Amino acid sequence: SETRTHREMPHLQNIERDFPLNWTLNPIRISSSLAANTLSLYRKISQNMWRSCIQFCHSPKFQQYVRFLESSLCQF
């Protein structure tokens, strides 16, 4: 009977796999792991942004722009 219900409702099987039963009994563990996931995601994003900022600052186009700004400021 168990396999029949799983065949009829495969999404329930996924929920059981993603959220083990002891998690549903332990909301503190859920929230702490969610917080950890969010933090690591944020860290990844900020690292990528930092890396792309550095790449942008070293790009010739940006260097050109800086030189242009400097020369126009010197004219004042």
PDB file of N, CA and C in Angstrom:
ATOM      1  N   SER A   1       0.837  -1.218   0.000  1.00  0.00           N
ATOM      2  CA  SER A   1       0.000   0.000   0.000  1.00  0.00           C
ATOM      3  C   SER A   1       0.864   1.256   0.000  1.00  0.00           C
ATOM      4  N   GLU A   2       2.045   1.148   0.608  1.00  0.00           N
ATOM      5  CA  GLU A   2       2.921   2.319   0.708  1.00  0.00           C
ATOM      6  C   GLU A   2       3.435   2.741  -0.665  1.00  0.00           C
ATOM      7  N   THR A   3       3.816   1.752  -1.471  1.00  0.00           N
ATOM      8  CA  THR A   3       4.331   2.077  -2.799  1.00  0.00           C
ATOM      9  C   THR A   3       3.244   2.687  -3.663  1.00  0.00           C
ATOM     10  N   ARG A   4       1.987   2.274  -3.442  1.00  0.00           N
ATOM     11  CA  ARG A   4       0.902   2.820  -4.252  1.00  0.00           C
ATOM     12  C   ARG A   4       0.701   4.307  -3.963  1.00  0.00           C
ATOM     13  N   THR A   5       0.718   4.684  -2.683  1.00  0.00           N
ATOM     14  CA  THR A   5       0.537   6.099  -2.347  1.00  0.00           C
ATOM     15  C   THR A   5       1.703   6.915  -2.878  1.00  0.00           C
ATOM     16  N   HIS A   6       2.907   6.346  -2.847  1.00  0.00           N
ATOM     17  CA  HIS A   6       4.063   7.068  -3.366  1.00  0.00           C
ATOM     18  C   HIS A   6       3.966   7.252  -4.873  1.00  0.00           C
ATOM     19  N   ARG A   7       3.396   6.239  -5.547  1.00  0.00           N
ATOM     20  CA  ARG A   7       3.258   6.358  -6.990  1.00  0.00           C
ATOM     21  C   ARG A   7       2.206   7.415  -7.330  1.00  0.00           C
ATOM     22  N   GLU A   8       1.164   7.480  -6.512  1.00  0.00           N
ATOM     23  CA  GLU A   8       0.107   8.453  -6.778  1.00  0.00           C
ATOM     24  C   GLU A   8       0.548   9.874  -6.440  1.00  0.00           C
ATOM     25  N   MET A   9       1.349  10.006  -5.396  1.00  0.00           N
ATOM     26  CA  MET A   9       1.768  11.342  -4.956  1.00  0.00           C
ATOM     27  C   MET A   9       3.286  11.387  -4.829  1.00  0.00           C
ATOM     28  N   PRO A  10       3.981  11.543  -5.947  1.00  0.00           N
ATOM     29  CA  PRO A  10       5.458  11.548  -5.899  1.00  0.00           C
ATOM     30  C   PRO A  10       6.019  12.763  -5.168  1.00  0.00           C
ATOM     31  N   HIS A  11       5.239  13.855  -5.130  1.00  0.00           N
ATOM     32  CA  HIS A  11       5.750  15.059  -4.482  1.00  0.00           C
ATOM     33  C   HIS A  11       5.904  14.852  -2.982  1.00  0.00           C
ATOM     34  N   LEU A  12       5.081  13.949  -2.407  1.00  0.00           N
ATOM     35  CA  LEU A  12       5.217  13.658  -0.982  1.00  0.00           C
ATOM     36  C   LEU A  12       6.536  12.968  -0.693  1.00  0.00           C
ATOM     37  N   GLN A  13       6.950  12.113  -1.622  1.00  0.00           N
ATOM     38  CA  GLN A  13       8.221  11.414  -1.468  1.00  0.00           C
ATOM     39  C   GLN A  13       9.374  12.423  -1.441  1.00  0.00           C
ATOM     40  N   ASN A  14       9.285  13.421  -2.317  1.00  0.00           N
ATOM     41  CA  ASN A  14      10.321  14.446  -2.357  1.00  0.00           C
ATOM     42  C   ASN A  14      10.395  15.212  -1.053  1.00  0.00           C
ATOM     43  N   ILE A  15       9.226  15.537  -0.502  1.00  0.00           N
ATOM     44  CA  ILE A  15       9.211  16.271   0.759  1.00  0.00           C
ATOM     45  C   ILE A  15       9.871  15.445   1.849  1.00  0.00           C
ATOM     46  N   GLU A  16       9.558  14.140   1.872  1.00  0.00           N
ATOM     47  CA  GLU A  16      10.166  13.263   2.870  1.00  0.00           C
ATOM     48  C   GLU A  16      11.674  13.218   2.704  1.00  0.00           C
ATOM     49  N   ARG A  17      12.132  13.257   1.458  1.00  0.00           N
ATOM     50  CA  ARG A  17      13.574  13.193   1.222  1.00  0.00           C
ATOM     51  C   ARG A  17      14.243  14.510   1.620  1.00  0.00           C
ATOM     52  N   ASP A  18      13.618  15.634   1.247  1.00  0.00           N
ATOM     53  CA  ASP A  18      14.228  16.930   1.522  1.00  0.00           C
ATOM     54  C   ASP A  18      14.137  17.308   2.991  1.00  0.00           C
ATOM     55  N   PHE A  19      13.012  16.981   3.609  1.00  0.00           N
ATOM     56  CA  PHE A  19      12.828  17.295   5.020  1.00  0.00           C
ATOM     57  C   PHE A  19      12.610  16.003   5.793  1.00  0.00           C
ATOM     58  N   PRO A  20      13.675  15.423   6.341  1.00  0.00           N
ATOM     59  CA  PRO A  20      13.523  14.205   7.136  1.00  0.00           C
ATOM     60  C   PRO A  20      12.563  14.438   8.299  1.00  0.00           C
ATOM     61  N   LEU A  21      11.985  13.342   8.783  1.00  0.00           N
ATOM     62  CA  LEU A  21      10.956  13.461   9.816  1.00  0.00           C
ATOM     63  C   LEU A  21      11.479  14.145  11.070  1.00  0.00           C
ATOM     64  N   ASN A  22      12.730  13.872  11.442  1.00  0.00           N
ATOM     65  CA  ASN A  22      13.237  14.476  12.679  1.00  0.00           C
ATOM     66  C   ASN A  22      13.363  15.991  12.539  1.00  0.00           C
ATOM     67  N   TRP A  23      13.421  16.487  11.289  1.00  0.00           N
ATOM     68  CA  TRP A  23      13.437  17.941  11.091  1.00  0.00           C
ATOM     69  C   TRP A  23      12.093  18.550  11.439  1.00  0.00           C
ATOM     70  N   THR A  24      11.028  17.883  10.996  1.00  0.00           N
ATOM     71  CA  THR A  24       9.695  18.419  11.270  1.00  0.00           C
ATOM     72  C   THR A  24       9.430  18.428  12.762  1.00  0.00           C
ATOM     73  N   LEU A  25      10.088  17.523  13.483  1.00  0.00           N
ATOM     74  CA  LEU A  25       9.933  17.501  14.933  1.00  0.00           C
ATOM     75  C   LEU A  25      10.871  18.492  15.605  1.00  0.00           C
ATOM     76  N   ASN A  26      11.817  19.028  14.852  1.00  0.00           N
ATOM     77  CA  ASN A  26      12.807  19.919  15.449  1.00  0.00           C
ATOM     78  C   ASN A  26      12.902  21.218  14.648  1.00  0.00           C
ATOM     79  N   PRO A  27      11.996  22.170  14.889  1.00  0.00           N
ATOM     80  CA  PRO A  27      11.997  23.423  14.113  1.00  0.00           C
ATOM     81  C   PRO A  27      13.250  24.260  14.325  1.00  0.00           C
ATOM     82  N   ILE A  28      13.898  24.105  15.490  1.00  0.00           N
ATOM     83  CA  ILE A  28      15.122  24.883  15.751  1.00  0.00           C
ATOM     84  C   ILE A  28      16.212  24.475  14.777  1.00  0.00           C
ATOM     85  N   ARG A  29      16.302  23.173  14.530  1.00  0.00           N
ATOM     86  CA  ARG A  29      17.318  22.700  13.585  1.00  0.00           C
ATOM     87  C   ARG A  29      17.033  23.240  12.194  1.00  0.00           C
ATOM     88  N   ILE A  30      15.768  23.266  11.813  1.00  0.00           N
ATOM     89  CA  ILE A  30      15.392  23.796  10.500  1.00  0.00           C
ATOM     90  C   ILE A  30      15.826  25.251  10.376  1.00  0.00           C
ATOM     91  N   SER A  31      15.459  26.065  11.369  1.00  0.00           N
ATOM     92  CA  SER A  31      15.754  27.491  11.261  1.00  0.00           C
ATOM     93  C   SER A  31      17.259  27.740  11.262  1.00  0.00           C
ATOM     94  N   SER A  32      18.007  26.978  12.078  1.00  0.00           N
ATOM     95  CA  SER A  32      19.452  27.211  12.114  1.00  0.00           C
ATOM     96  C   SER A  32      20.101  26.801  10.803  1.00  0.00           C
ATOM     97  N   SER A  33      19.638  25.693  10.210  1.00  0.00           N
ATOM     98  CA  SER A  33      20.226  25.278   8.935  1.00  0.00           C
ATOM     99  C   SER A  33      19.828  26.244   7.829  1.00  0.00           C
ATOM    100  N   LEU A  34      18.607  26.777   7.891  1.00  0.00           N
ATOM    101  CA  LEU A  34      18.186  27.785   6.919  1.00  0.00           C
ATOM    102  C   LEU A  34      19.054  29.018   7.040  1.00  0.00           C
ATOM    103  N   ALA A  35      19.312  29.432   8.276  1.00  0.00           N
ATOM    104  CA  ALA A  35      20.156  30.606   8.499  1.00  0.00           C
ATOM    105  C   ALA A  35      21.557  30.363   7.953  1.00  0.00           C
ATOM    106  N   ALA A  36      22.087  29.169   8.184  1.00  0.00           N
ATOM    107  CA  ALA A  36      23.421  28.836   7.687  1.00  0.00           C
ATOM    108  C   ALA A  36      23.450  28.873   6.165  1.00  0.00           C
ATOM    109  N   ASN A  37      22.412  28.304   5.536  1.00  0.00           N
ATOM    110  CA  ASN A  37      22.341  28.321   4.073  1.00  0.00           C
ATOM    111  C   ASN A  37      22.277  29.743   3.543  1.00  0.00           C
ATOM    112  N   THR A  38      21.462  30.584   4.189  1.00  0.00           N
ATOM    113  CA  THR A  38      21.329  31.969   3.750  1.00  0.00           C
ATOM    114  C   THR A  38      22.659  32.693   3.876  1.00  0.00           C
ATOM    115  N   LEU A  39      23.357  32.457   4.988  1.00  0.00           N
ATOM    116  CA  LEU A  39      24.654  33.100   5.201  1.00  0.00           C
ATOM    117  C   LEU A  39      25.658  32.682   4.137  1.00  0.00           C
ATOM    118  N   SER A  40      25.737  31.387   3.856  1.00  0.00           N
ATOM    119  CA  SER A  40      26.713  30.926   2.868  1.00  0.00           C
ATOM    120  C   SER A  40      26.365  31.468   1.488  1.00  0.00           C
ATOM    121  N   LEU A  41      25.062  31.542   1.191  1.00  0.00           N
ATOM    122  CA  LEU A  41      24.630  32.105  -0.087  1.00  0.00           C
ATOM    123  C   LEU A  41      25.048  33.566  -0.177  1.00  0.00           C
ATOM    124  N   TYR A  42      24.816  34.310   0.904  1.00  0.00           N
ATOM    125  CA  TYR A  42      25.186  35.728   0.925  1.00  0.00           C
ATOM    126  C   TYR A  42      26.686  35.884   0.757  1.00  0.00           C
ATOM    127  N   ARG A  43      27.451  35.000   1.415  1.00  0.00           N
ATOM    128  CA  ARG A  43      28.906  35.069   1.304  1.00  0.00           C
ATOM    129  C   ARG A  43      29.339  34.837  -0.133  1.00  0.00           C
ATOM    130  N   LYS A  44      28.723  33.843  -0.784  1.00  0.00           N
ATOM    131  CA  LYS A  44      29.055  33.555  -2.184  1.00  0.00           C
ATOM    132  C   LYS A  44      28.772  34.764  -3.057  1.00  0.00           C
ATOM    133  N   ILE A  45      27.592  35.364  -2.872  1.00  0.00           N
ATOM    134  CA  ILE A  45      27.198  36.510  -3.694  1.00  0.00           C
ATOM    135  C   ILE A  45      28.163  37.668  -3.489  1.00  0.00           C
ATOM    136  N   SER A  46      28.487  37.962  -2.228  1.00  0.00           N
ATOM    137  CA  SER A  46      29.355  39.111  -1.967  1.00  0.00           C
ATOM    138  C   SER A  46      30.761  38.860  -2.506  1.00  0.00           C
ATOM    139  N   GLN A  47      31.244  37.607  -2.416  1.00  0.00           N
ATOM    140  CA  GLN A  47      32.556  37.294  -2.989  1.00  0.00           C
ATOM    141  C   GLN A  47      32.545  37.516  -4.492  1.00  0.00           C
ATOM    142  N   ASN A  48      31.479  37.060  -5.153  1.00  0.00           N
ATOM    143  CA  ASN A  48      31.380  37.232  -6.603  1.00  0.00           C
ATOM    144  C   ASN A  48      31.316  38.703  -6.976  1.00  0.00           C
ATOM    145  N   MET A  49      30.549  39.489  -6.201  1.00  0.00           N
ATOM    146  CA  MET A  49      30.452  40.919  -6.481  1.00  0.00           C
ATOM    147  C   MET A  49      31.806  41.580  -6.313  1.00  0.00           C
ATOM    148  N   TRP A  50      32.503  41.222  -5.240  1.00  0.00           N
ATOM    149  CA  TRP A  50      33.821  41.787  -4.974  1.00  0.00           C
ATOM    150  C   TRP A  50      34.774  41.451  -6.116  1.00  0.00           C
ATOM    151  N   ARG A  51      34.725  40.191  -6.568  1.00  0.00           N
ATOM    152  CA  ARG A  51      35.602  39.762  -7.654  1.00  0.00           C
ATOM    153  C   ARG A  51      35.295  40.531  -8.931  1.00  0.00           C
ATOM    154  N   SER A  52      34.011  40.692  -9.244  1.00  0.00           N
ATOM    155  CA  SER A  52      33.660  41.393 -10.481  1.00  0.00           C
ATOM    156  C   SER A  52      33.996  42.871 -10.375  1.00  0.00           C
ATOM    157  N   CYS A  53      33.893  43.451  -9.174  1.00  0.00           N
ATOM    158  CA  CYS A  53      34.293  44.850  -8.985  1.00  0.00           C
ATOM    159  C   CYS A  53      35.778  45.019  -9.261  1.00  0.00           C
ATOM    160  N   ILE A  54      36.579  44.096  -8.725  1.00  0.00           N
ATOM    161  CA  ILE A  54      38.030  44.168  -8.934  1.00  0.00           C
ATOM    162  C   ILE A  54      38.349  44.031 -10.416  1.00  0.00           C
ATOM    163  N   GLN A  55      37.700  43.055 -11.074  1.00  0.00           N
ATOM    164  CA  GLN A  55      37.921  42.874 -12.513  1.00  0.00           C
ATOM    165  C   GLN A  55      37.548  44.135 -13.275  1.00  0.00           C
ATOM    166  N   PHE A  56      36.432  44.748 -12.872  1.00  0.00           N
ATOM    167  CA  PHE A  56      35.979  45.961 -13.547  1.00  0.00           C
ATOM    168  C   PHE A  56      36.975  47.096 -13.344  1.00  0.00           C
ATOM    169  N   CYS A  57      37.493  47.224 -12.135  1.00  0.00           N
ATOM    170  CA  CYS A  57      38.440  48.308 -11.848  1.00  0.00           C
ATOM    171  C   CYS A  57      39.736  48.135 -12.621  1.00  0.00           C
ATOM    172  N   HIS A  58      40.096  46.880 -12.932  1.00  0.00           N
ATOM    173  CA  HIS A  58      41.342  46.645 -13.658  1.00  0.00           C
ATOM    174  C   HIS A  58      41.137  46.628 -15.165  1.00  0.00           C
ATOM    175  N   SER A  59      39.894  46.746 -15.607  1.00  0.00           N
ATOM    176  CA  SER A  59      39.642  46.699 -17.041  1.00  0.00           C
ATOM    177  C   SER A  59      40.121  47.989 -17.699  1.00  0.00           C
ATOM    178  N   PRO A  60      40.652  47.902 -18.919  1.00  0.00           N
ATOM    179  CA  PRO A  60      41.191  49.091 -19.611  1.00  0.00           C
ATOM    180  C   PRO A  60      40.143  50.175 -19.812  1.00  0.00           C
ATOM    181  N   LYS A  61      38.892  49.757 -20.033  1.00  0.00           N
ATOM    182  CA  LYS A  61      37.837  50.745 -20.252  1.00  0.00           C
ATOM    183  C   LYS A  61      37.667  51.624 -19.019  1.00  0.00           C
ATOM    184  N   PHE A  62      37.695  50.994 -17.845  1.00  0.00           N
ATOM    185  CA  PHE A  62      37.539  51.751 -16.608  1.00  0.00           C
ATOM    186  C   PHE A  62      38.752  52.650 -16.370  1.00  0.00           C
ATOM    187  N   GLN A  63      39.950  52.141 -16.652  1.00  0.00           N
ATOM    188  CA  GLN A  63      41.169  52.944 -16.508  1.00  0.00           C
ATOM    189  C   GLN A  63      41.101  54.184 -17.411  1.00  0.00           C
ATOM    190  N   GLN A  64      40.620  53.975 -18.623  1.00  0.00           N
ATOM    191  CA  GLN A  64      40.440  55.073 -19.568  1.00  0.00           C
ATOM    192  C   GLN A  64      39.503  56.119 -18.982  1.00  0.00           C
ATOM    193  N   TYR A  65      38.398  55.626 -18.420  1.00  0.00           N
ATOM    194  CA  TYR A  65      37.391  56.509 -17.833  1.00  0.00           C
ATOM    195  C   TYR A  65      37.986  57.310 -16.684  1.00  0.00           C
ATOM    196  N   VAL A  66      38.799  56.655 -15.859  1.00  0.00           N
ATOM    197  CA  VAL A  66      39.439  57.353 -14.737  1.00  0.00           C
ATOM    198  C   VAL A  66      40.366  58.438 -15.256  1.00  0.00           C
ATOM    199  N   ARG A  67      41.151  58.099 -16.266  1.00  0.00           N
ATOM    200  CA  ARG A  67      42.058  59.098 -16.842  1.00  0.00           C
ATOM    201  C   ARG A  67      41.281  60.275 -17.418  1.00  0.00           C
ATOM    202  N   PHE A  68      40.166  59.970 -18.078  1.00  0.00           N
ATOM    203  CA  PHE A  68      39.323  61.019 -18.638  1.00  0.00           C
ATOM    204  C   PHE A  68      38.800  61.923 -17.530  1.00  0.00           C
ATOM    205  N   LEU A  69      38.337  61.319 -16.432  1.00  0.00           N
ATOM    206  CA  LEU A  69      37.845  62.100 -15.293  1.00  0.00           C
ATOM    207  C   LEU A  69      38.946  62.985 -14.733  1.00  0.00           C
ATOM    208  N   GLU A  70      40.138  62.409 -14.584  1.00  0.00           N
ATOM    209  CA  GLU A  70      41.253  63.175 -14.026  1.00  0.00           C
ATOM    210  C   GLU A  70      41.590  64.360 -14.918  1.00  0.00           C
ATOM    211  N   SER A  71      41.640  64.125 -16.218  1.00  0.00           N
ATOM    212  CA  SER A  71      41.999  65.217 -17.123  1.00  0.00           C
ATOM    213  C   SER A  71      40.930  66.299 -17.133  1.00  0.00           C
ATOM    214  N   SER A  72      39.659  65.906 -17.048  1.00  0.00           N
ATOM    215  CA  SER A  72      38.601  66.919 -17.050  1.00  0.00           C
ATOM    216  C   SER A  72      38.584  67.685 -15.732  1.00  0.00           C
ATOM    217  N   LEU A  73      38.963  67.010 -14.647  1.00  0.00           N
ATOM    218  CA  LEU A  73      39.029  67.705 -13.356  1.00  0.00           C
ATOM    219  C   LEU A  73      40.195  68.685 -13.336  1.00  0.00           C
ATOM    220  N   CYS A  74      41.275  68.314 -14.019  1.00  0.00           N
ATOM    221  CA  CYS A  74      42.448  69.184 -14.039  1.00  0.00           C
ATOM    222  C   CYS A  74      42.176  70.466 -14.804  1.00  0.00           C
ATOM    223  N   GLN A  75      41.181  70.447 -15.672  1.00  0.00           N
ATOM    224  CA  GLN A  75      40.907  71.627 -16.486  1.00  0.00           C
ATOM    225  C   GLN A  75      40.222  72.718 -15.683  1.00  0.00           C
ATOM    226  N   PHE A  76      39.587  72.339 -14.578  1.00  0.00           N
ATOM    227  CA  PHE A  76      38.866  73.359 -13.806  1.00  0.00           C
ATOM    228  C   PHE A  76      39.816  74.301 -13.083  1.00  0.00           C
TER     229      PHE A  76
END
